[in-house]
Short mmCIF file of C-alpha atoms in Angstrom, two decimals:
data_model
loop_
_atom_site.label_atom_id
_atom_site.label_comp_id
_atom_site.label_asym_id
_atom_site.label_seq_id
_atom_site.Cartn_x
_atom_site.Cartn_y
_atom_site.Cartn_z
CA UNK H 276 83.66 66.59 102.33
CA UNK H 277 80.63 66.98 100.18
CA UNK H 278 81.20 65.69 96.24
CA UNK H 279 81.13 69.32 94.23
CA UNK H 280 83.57 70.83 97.01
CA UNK H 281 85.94 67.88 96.21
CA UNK H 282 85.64 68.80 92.42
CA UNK H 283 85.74 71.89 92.65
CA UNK H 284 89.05 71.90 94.65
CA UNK H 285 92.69 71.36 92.54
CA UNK H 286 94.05 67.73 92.96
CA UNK H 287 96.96 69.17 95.05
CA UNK H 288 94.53 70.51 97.05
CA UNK H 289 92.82 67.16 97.61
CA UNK H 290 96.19 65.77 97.86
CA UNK H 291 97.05 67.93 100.82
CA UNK H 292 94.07 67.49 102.69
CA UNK H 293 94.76 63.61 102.37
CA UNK H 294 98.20 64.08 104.04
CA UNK H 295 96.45 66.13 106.74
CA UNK H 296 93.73 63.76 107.97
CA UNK H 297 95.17 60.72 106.95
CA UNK H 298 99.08 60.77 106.69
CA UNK H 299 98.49 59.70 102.94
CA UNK H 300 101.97 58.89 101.82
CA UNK H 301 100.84 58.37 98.21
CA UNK H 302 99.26 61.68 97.98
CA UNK H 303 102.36 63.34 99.93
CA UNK H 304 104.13 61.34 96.49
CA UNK H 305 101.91 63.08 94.15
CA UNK H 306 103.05 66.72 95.83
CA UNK H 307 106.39 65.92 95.62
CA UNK H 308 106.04 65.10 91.76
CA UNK H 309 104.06 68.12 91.20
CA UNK H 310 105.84 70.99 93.05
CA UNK H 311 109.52 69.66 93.91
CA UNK H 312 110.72 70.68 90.15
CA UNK H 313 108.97 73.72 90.67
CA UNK H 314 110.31 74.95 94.33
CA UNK H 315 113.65 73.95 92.96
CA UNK H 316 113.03 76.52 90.05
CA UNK H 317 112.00 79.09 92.64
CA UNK H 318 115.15 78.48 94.51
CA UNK H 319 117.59 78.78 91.50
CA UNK H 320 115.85 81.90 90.67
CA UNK H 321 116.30 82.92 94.36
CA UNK H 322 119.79 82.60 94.19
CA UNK H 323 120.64 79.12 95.27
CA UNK H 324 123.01 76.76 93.23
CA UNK H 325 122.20 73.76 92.95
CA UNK H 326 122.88 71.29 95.73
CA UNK H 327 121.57 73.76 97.94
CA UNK H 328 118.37 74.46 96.44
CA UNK H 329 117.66 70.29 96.60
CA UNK H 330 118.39 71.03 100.34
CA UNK H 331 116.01 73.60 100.23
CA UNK H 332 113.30 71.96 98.48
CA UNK H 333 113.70 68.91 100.53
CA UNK H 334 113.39 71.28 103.85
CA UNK H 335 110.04 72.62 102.41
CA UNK H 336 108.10 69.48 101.54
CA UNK H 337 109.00 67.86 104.59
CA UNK H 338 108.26 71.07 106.57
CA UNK H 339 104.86 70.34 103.94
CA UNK H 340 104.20 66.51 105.55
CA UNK H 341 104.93 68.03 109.35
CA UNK H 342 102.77 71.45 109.41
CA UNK H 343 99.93 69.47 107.21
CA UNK H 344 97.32 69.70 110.44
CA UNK H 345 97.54 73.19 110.02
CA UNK H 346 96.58 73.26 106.20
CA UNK H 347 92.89 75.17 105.90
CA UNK H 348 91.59 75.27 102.49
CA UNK H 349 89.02 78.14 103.51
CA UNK H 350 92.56 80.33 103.52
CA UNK H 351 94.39 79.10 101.07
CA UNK H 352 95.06 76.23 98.16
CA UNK H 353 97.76 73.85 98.39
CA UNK H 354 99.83 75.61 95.86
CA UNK H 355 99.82 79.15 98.32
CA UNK H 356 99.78 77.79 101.38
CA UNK H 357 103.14 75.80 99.94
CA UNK H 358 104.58 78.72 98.38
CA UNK H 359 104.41 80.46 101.75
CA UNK H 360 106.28 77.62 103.59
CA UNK H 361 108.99 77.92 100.63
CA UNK H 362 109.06 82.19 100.57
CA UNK H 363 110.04 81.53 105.01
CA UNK H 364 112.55 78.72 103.77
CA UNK H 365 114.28 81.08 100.98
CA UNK H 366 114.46 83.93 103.32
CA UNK H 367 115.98 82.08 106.22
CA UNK H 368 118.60 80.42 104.32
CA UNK H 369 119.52 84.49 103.52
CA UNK H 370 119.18 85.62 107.10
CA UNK H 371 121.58 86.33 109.80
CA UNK H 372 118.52 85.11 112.39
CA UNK H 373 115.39 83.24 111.40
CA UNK H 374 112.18 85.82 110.67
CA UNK H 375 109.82 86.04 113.00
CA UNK H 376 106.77 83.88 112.44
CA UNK H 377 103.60 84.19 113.43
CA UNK H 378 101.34 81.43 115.70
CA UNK H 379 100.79 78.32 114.27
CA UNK H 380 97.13 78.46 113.90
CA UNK H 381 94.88 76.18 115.63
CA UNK H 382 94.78 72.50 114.34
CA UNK H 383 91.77 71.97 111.72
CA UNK H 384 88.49 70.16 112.60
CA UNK H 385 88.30 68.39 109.72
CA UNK H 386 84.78 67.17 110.19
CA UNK H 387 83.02 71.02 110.13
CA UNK H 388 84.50 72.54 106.68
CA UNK H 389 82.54 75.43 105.04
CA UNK H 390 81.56 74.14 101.20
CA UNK H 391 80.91 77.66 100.24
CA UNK H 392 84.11 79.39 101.74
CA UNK H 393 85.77 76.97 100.44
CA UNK H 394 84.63 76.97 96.69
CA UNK H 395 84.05 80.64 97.09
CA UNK H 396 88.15 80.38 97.69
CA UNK H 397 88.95 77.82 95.17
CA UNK H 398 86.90 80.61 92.66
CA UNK H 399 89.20 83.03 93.67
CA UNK H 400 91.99 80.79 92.91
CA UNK H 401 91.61 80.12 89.48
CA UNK H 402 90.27 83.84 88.81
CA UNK H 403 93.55 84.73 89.92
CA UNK H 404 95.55 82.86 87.31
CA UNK H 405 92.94 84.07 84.51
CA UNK H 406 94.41 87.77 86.01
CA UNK H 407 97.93 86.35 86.04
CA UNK H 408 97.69 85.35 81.90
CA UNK H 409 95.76 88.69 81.39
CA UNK H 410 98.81 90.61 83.11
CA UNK H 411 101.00 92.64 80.19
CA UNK H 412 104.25 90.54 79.53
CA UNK H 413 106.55 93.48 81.16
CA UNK H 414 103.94 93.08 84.20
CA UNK H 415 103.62 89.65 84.76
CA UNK H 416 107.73 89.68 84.30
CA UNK H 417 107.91 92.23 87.64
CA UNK H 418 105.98 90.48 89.18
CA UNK H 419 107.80 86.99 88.75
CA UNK H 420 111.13 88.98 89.61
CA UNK H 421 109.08 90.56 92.65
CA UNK H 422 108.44 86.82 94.44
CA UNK H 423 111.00 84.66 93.29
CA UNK H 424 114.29 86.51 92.60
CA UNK H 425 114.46 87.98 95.85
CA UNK H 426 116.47 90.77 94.32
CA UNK H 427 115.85 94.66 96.20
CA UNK H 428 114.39 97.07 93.51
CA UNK H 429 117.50 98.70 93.07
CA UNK H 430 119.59 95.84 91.29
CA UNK H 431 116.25 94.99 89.08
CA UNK H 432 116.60 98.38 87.93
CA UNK H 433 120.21 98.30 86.69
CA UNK H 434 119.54 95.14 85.08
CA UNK H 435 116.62 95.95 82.89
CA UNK H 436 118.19 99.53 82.69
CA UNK H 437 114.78 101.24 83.81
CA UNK H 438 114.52 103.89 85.96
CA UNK H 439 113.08 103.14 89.86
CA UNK H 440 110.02 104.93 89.95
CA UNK H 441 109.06 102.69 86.39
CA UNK H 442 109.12 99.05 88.27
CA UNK H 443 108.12 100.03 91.50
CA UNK H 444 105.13 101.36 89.57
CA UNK H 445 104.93 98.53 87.34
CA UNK H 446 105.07 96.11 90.44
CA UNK H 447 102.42 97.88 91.90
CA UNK H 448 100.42 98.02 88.73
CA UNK H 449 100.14 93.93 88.87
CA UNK H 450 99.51 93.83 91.80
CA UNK H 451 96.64 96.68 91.63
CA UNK H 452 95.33 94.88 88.36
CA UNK H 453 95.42 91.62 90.72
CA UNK H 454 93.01 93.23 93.82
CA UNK H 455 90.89 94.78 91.29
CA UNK H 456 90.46 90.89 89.27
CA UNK H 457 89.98 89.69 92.55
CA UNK H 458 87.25 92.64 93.86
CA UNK H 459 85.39 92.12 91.05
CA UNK H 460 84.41 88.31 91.74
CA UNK H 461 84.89 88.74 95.67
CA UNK H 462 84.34 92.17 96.99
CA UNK R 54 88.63 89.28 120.36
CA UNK R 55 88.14 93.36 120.42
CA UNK R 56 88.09 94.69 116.84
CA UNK R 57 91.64 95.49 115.87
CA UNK R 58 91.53 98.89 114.40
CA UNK R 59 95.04 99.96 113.75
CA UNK R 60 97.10 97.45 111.35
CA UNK R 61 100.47 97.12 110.22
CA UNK R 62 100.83 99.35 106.79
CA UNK R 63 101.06 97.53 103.70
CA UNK R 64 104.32 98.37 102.92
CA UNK R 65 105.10 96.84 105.88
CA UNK R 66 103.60 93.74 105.90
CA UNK R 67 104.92 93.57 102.44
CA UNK R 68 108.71 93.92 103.70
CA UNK R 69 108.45 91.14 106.81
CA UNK R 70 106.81 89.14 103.17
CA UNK R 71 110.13 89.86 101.54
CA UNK R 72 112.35 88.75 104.81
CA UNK R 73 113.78 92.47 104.83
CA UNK R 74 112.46 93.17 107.98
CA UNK R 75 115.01 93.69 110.93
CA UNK R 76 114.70 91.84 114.25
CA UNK R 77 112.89 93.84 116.01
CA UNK R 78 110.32 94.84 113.57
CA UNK R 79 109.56 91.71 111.93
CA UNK R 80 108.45 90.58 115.73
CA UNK R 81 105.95 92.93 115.96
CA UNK R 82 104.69 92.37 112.67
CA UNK R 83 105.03 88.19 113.51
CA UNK R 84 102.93 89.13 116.94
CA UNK R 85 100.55 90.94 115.31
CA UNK R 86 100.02 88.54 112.77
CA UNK R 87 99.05 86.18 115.16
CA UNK R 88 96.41 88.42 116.87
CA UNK R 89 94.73 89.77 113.78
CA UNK R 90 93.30 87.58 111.29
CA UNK R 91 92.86 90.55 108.82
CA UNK R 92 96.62 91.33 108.21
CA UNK R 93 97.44 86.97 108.01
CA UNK R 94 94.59 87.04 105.23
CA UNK R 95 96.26 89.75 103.41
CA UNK R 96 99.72 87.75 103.82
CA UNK R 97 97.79 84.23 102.51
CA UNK R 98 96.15 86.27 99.51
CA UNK R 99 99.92 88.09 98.26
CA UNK R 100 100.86 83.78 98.89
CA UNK R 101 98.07 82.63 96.55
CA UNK R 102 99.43 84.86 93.96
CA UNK R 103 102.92 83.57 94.59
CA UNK R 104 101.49 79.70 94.58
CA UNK R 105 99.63 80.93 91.30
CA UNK R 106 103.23 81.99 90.29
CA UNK R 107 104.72 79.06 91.53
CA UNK R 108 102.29 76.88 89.41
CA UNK R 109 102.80 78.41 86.55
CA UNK R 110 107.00 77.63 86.81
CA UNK R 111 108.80 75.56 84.28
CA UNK R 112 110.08 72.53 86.99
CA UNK R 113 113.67 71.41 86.91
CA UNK R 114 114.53 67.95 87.67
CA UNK R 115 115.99 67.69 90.80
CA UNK R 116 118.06 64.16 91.35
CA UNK R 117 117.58 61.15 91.29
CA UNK R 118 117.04 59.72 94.66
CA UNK R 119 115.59 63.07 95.86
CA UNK R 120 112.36 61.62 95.54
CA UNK R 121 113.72 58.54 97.94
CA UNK R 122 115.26 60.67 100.45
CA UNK R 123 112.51 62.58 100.82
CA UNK R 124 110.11 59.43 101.93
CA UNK R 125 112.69 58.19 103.84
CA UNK R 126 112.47 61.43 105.94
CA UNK R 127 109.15 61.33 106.48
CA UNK R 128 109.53 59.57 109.85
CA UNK R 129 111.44 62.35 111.21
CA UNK R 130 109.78 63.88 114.37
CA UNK R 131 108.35 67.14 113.44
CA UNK R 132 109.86 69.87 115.82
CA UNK R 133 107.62 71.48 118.79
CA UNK R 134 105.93 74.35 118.22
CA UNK R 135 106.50 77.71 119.89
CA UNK R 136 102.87 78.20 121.68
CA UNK R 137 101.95 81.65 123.22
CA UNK R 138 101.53 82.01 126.68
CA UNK R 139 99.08 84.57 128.80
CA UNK R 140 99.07 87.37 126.73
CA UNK R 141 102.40 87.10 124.72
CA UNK R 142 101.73 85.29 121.76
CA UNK R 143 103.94 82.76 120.08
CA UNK R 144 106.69 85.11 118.42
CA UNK R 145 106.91 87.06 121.42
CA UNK R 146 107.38 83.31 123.50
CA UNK R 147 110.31 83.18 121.57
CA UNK R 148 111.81 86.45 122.00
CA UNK R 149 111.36 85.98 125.70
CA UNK R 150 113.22 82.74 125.02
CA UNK R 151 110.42 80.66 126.26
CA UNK R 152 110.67 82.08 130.01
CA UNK R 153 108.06 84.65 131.47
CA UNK R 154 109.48 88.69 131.47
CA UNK R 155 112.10 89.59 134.09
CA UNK R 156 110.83 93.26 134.33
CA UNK R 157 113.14 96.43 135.45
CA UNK R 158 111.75 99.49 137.19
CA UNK R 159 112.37 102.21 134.97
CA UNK R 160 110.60 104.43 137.77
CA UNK R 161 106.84 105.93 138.12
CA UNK R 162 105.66 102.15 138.49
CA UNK R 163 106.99 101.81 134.23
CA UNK R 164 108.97 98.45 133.73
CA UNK R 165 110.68 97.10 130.81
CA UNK R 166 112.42 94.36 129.77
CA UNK R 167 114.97 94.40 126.58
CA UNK R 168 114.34 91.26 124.47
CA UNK R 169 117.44 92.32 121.73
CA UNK R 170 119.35 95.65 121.26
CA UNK R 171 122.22 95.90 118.22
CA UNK R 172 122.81 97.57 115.21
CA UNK R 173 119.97 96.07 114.03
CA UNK R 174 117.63 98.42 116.54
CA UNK R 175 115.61 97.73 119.59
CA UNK R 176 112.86 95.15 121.07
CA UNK R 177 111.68 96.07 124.11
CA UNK R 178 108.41 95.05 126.03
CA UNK R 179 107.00 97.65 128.15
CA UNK R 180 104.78 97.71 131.44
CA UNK R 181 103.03 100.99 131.99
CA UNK R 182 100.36 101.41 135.49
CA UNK R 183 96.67 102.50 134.30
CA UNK R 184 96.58 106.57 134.15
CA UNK R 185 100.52 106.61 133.55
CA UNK R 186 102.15 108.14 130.88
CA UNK R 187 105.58 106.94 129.14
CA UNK R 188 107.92 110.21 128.98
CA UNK R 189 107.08 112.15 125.94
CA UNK R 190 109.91 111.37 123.09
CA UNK R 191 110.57 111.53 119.32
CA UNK R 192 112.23 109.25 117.62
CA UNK R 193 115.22 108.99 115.00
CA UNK R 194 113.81 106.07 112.98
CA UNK R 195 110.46 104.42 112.65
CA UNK R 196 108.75 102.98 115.98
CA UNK R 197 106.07 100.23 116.04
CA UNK R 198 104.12 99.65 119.09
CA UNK R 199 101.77 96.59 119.65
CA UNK R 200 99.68 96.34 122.36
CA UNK R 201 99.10 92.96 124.21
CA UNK R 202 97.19 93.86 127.08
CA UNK R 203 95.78 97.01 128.27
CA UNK R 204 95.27 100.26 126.18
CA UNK R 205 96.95 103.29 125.61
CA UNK R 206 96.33 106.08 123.66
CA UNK R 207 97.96 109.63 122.06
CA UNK R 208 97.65 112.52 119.60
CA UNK R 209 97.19 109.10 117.12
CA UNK R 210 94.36 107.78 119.01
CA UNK R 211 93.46 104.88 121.49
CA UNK R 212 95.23 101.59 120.88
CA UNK R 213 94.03 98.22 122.65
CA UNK R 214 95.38 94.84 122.59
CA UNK R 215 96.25 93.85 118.60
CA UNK R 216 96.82 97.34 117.45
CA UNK R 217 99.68 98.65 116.19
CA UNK R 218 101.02 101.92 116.28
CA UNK R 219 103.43 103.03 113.57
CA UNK R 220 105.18 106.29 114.63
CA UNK R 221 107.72 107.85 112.03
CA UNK R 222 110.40 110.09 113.68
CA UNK R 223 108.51 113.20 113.23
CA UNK R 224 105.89 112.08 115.60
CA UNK R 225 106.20 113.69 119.09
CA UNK R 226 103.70 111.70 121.18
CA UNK R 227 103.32 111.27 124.49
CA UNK R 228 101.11 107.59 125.53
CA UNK R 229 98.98 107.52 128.33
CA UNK R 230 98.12 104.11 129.72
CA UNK R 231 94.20 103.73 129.76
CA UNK R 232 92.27 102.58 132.95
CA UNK R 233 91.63 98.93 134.06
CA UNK R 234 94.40 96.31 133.49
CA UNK R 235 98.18 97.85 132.53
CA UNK R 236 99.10 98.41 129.53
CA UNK R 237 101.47 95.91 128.49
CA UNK R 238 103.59 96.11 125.02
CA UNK R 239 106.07 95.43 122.52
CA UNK R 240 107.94 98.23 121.19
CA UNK R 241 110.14 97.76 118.42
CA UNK R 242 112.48 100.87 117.14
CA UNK R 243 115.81 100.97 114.51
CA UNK R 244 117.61 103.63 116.85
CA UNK R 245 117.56 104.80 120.36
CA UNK R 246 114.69 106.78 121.56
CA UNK R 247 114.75 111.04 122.39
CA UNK R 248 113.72 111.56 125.55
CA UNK R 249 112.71 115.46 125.58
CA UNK R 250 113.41 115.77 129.59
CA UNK R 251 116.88 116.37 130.39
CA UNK R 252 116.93 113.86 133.37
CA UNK R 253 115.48 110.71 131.20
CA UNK R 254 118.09 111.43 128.47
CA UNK R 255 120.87 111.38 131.03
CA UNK R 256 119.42 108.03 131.88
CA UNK R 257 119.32 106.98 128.48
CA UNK R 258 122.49 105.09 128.19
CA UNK R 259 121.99 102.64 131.42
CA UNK R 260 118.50 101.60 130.59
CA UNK R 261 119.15 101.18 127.26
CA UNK R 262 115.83 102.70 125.92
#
């Protein structure tokens, strides 16, 4: 891959592609350093106790090292393309059956990437975490509540004593504030 | 690829996100996913936020010889994956339980086959002859409809393989299969259909639709 796409891309990214085209054990290291803590966080906030949320994590990095062919940074960075993976883990661990998944999409040809989809992508990336630090606190709170604590609307409400219509509003608002951060650089 | 016009509705797409889809629903939504790159681009954009999320958590330490473990496993074989087949894609492989549809006659040349039917609703897929039209019914719940081959179309409009029609239960509509191939589809619902003919609601209970 050309030199200012590698730059341009986050070192988990590079990481990840490294574990996709060549089984880079190092770099799969590196990921596990960087988001293990983190998905572990996700899945106490999820509701998991401990020992179960090491499971978890665990199930998620090495679902990471097996679906790696399929990673395409011209649709996602390593850290949402991973966050997906972990959002199907936490959910099935909750389910009576596993959710439906879509098709594994077609293996990547590694040797034909797209520099300007990709940085175009990468752009979008770190736009979106300008959005996230420009989000109100009470926002950016709903929306950390609305992807990690896995908790229906209802039971957010009677814990923050707020009526419904406020953080289903307020959920949306972050999430409207988001697409319109996100029109403005890619429309 | 035709142009998929009709897509699942955000809300939606936002519940199979949240895992608080039932069964039957969150196939559809899985099989249409795999047809239309529009709605997966919309599911890997709400991701990036949650990786951007994700990022942005304070880590706890997990233990000690997680880090171990976790290399150790690496030479685990990864499991197969669930691969479409004709026109059924992937999800609806697996609801099929990997073997091709063992269709019934419902009569007037219509088939179906039930892929799951409990509390939690309904799956069906449904075989309907070019120029045929599937009895005319209402519904208690919400019905989604994906096409996989074929057309049909109704008061909504015309539907061809990748759409998705989302009919609430005060839709009355009655599809008509379009000309050429049949129209094959999935058909997921959360209660058992109305039949408005006397004869097809008698029926009701023994084909289960």
């Amino acid at each position: 891959m050309d030199e200012p796409v590698i730059q341009a891309l986050s070192s988990q990214t590079c990481d990840l592609i490294a574990v996709r085209d060549q089984r880079d054990r190092a770099a799969f290291g590196r990921l596990f350093d960087h988001f293990a803590p983190r998905l572990k966080a996700m899945m106490v906030k999820g509701g998991l106790r401990d020992g179960s949320a090491e499971d978890a994590v665990q199930d998620v990095m090495l679902a990471v090292w097996h679906k790696a062919a399929q990673f395409d940074p011209h649709r996602a960075d390593a850290a949402g393309w991973i966050y997906g993976i972990a959002r199907n883990r936490r959910i099935d661990l909750a389910r009576r059956r596993p959710l439906a998944q879509p098709e594994d999409l077609p293996e990547i040809e590694s040797d034909a990437p797209d520099p300007a989809q990709i940085l175009a992508l990468q752009q979008e990336a770190s736009h979106l975490v300008a959005a996230l630090c420009r989000l109100a606190p009470e926002q950016a709170e709903a929306l950390r509540a609305a992807y990690f604590d896995d908790i229906p609307h209802s039971r957010i409400s009677e814990m923050t004593g707020l009526p419904l219509g406020t953080i289903k509003s307020r959920i949306r608002l972050g999430l409207e504030r988001l697409r319109h951060e996100l029109r403005k650089i890619a429309p | 690829m035709t142009q998929i016009t009709h897509h699942i509705p955000d809300d939606i797409l936002d519940a199979w996100r949240a895992g608080a889809l039932s069964h039957p629903y969150a196939v559809v939504v899985a099989a249409h996913l795999s047809l239309c790159d529009e709605c997966r681009a919309a599911v890997e954009t709400a991701d990036m936020i949650g990786g951007a999320l994700l990022d942005g958590l304070e880590g706890q330490a997990l233990d000690a010889g997680a880090r171990q473990r976790m290399m150790d496993a690496l030479d685990t074989p990864a499991p197969p994956p669930v691969r479409g087949s004709g026109v059924f894609p992937a999800p609806v492989v697996a609801a099929l339980g990997g073997q091709p549809p063992q269709w019934r006659m419902l009569g007037g040349g219509i088939r179906q086959q039930i892929l799951s039917a409990d509390r939690e609703g309904a799956l069906r897929l449904l075989y309907i002859p070019p120029g045929r039209a599937v009895p005319e019914h209402g519904h208690r719940g919400l019905e989604l409809t994906l096409v996989l081959q074929g057309s049909f179309s109704d008061s909504e409009g015309a539907f061809l393989r990748g759409d998705v029609e989302t009919a609430h239960d005060s839709i009355d509509h009655q599809p008509v299969a379009g000309p050429g191939a049949p129209c094959i589809c999935l058909a997921a619902t959360d209660a058992p259909l109305r039949f408005h003919a006397l004869l097809p609601r008698l029926l009701q209970p023994i084909f289960r639709i």
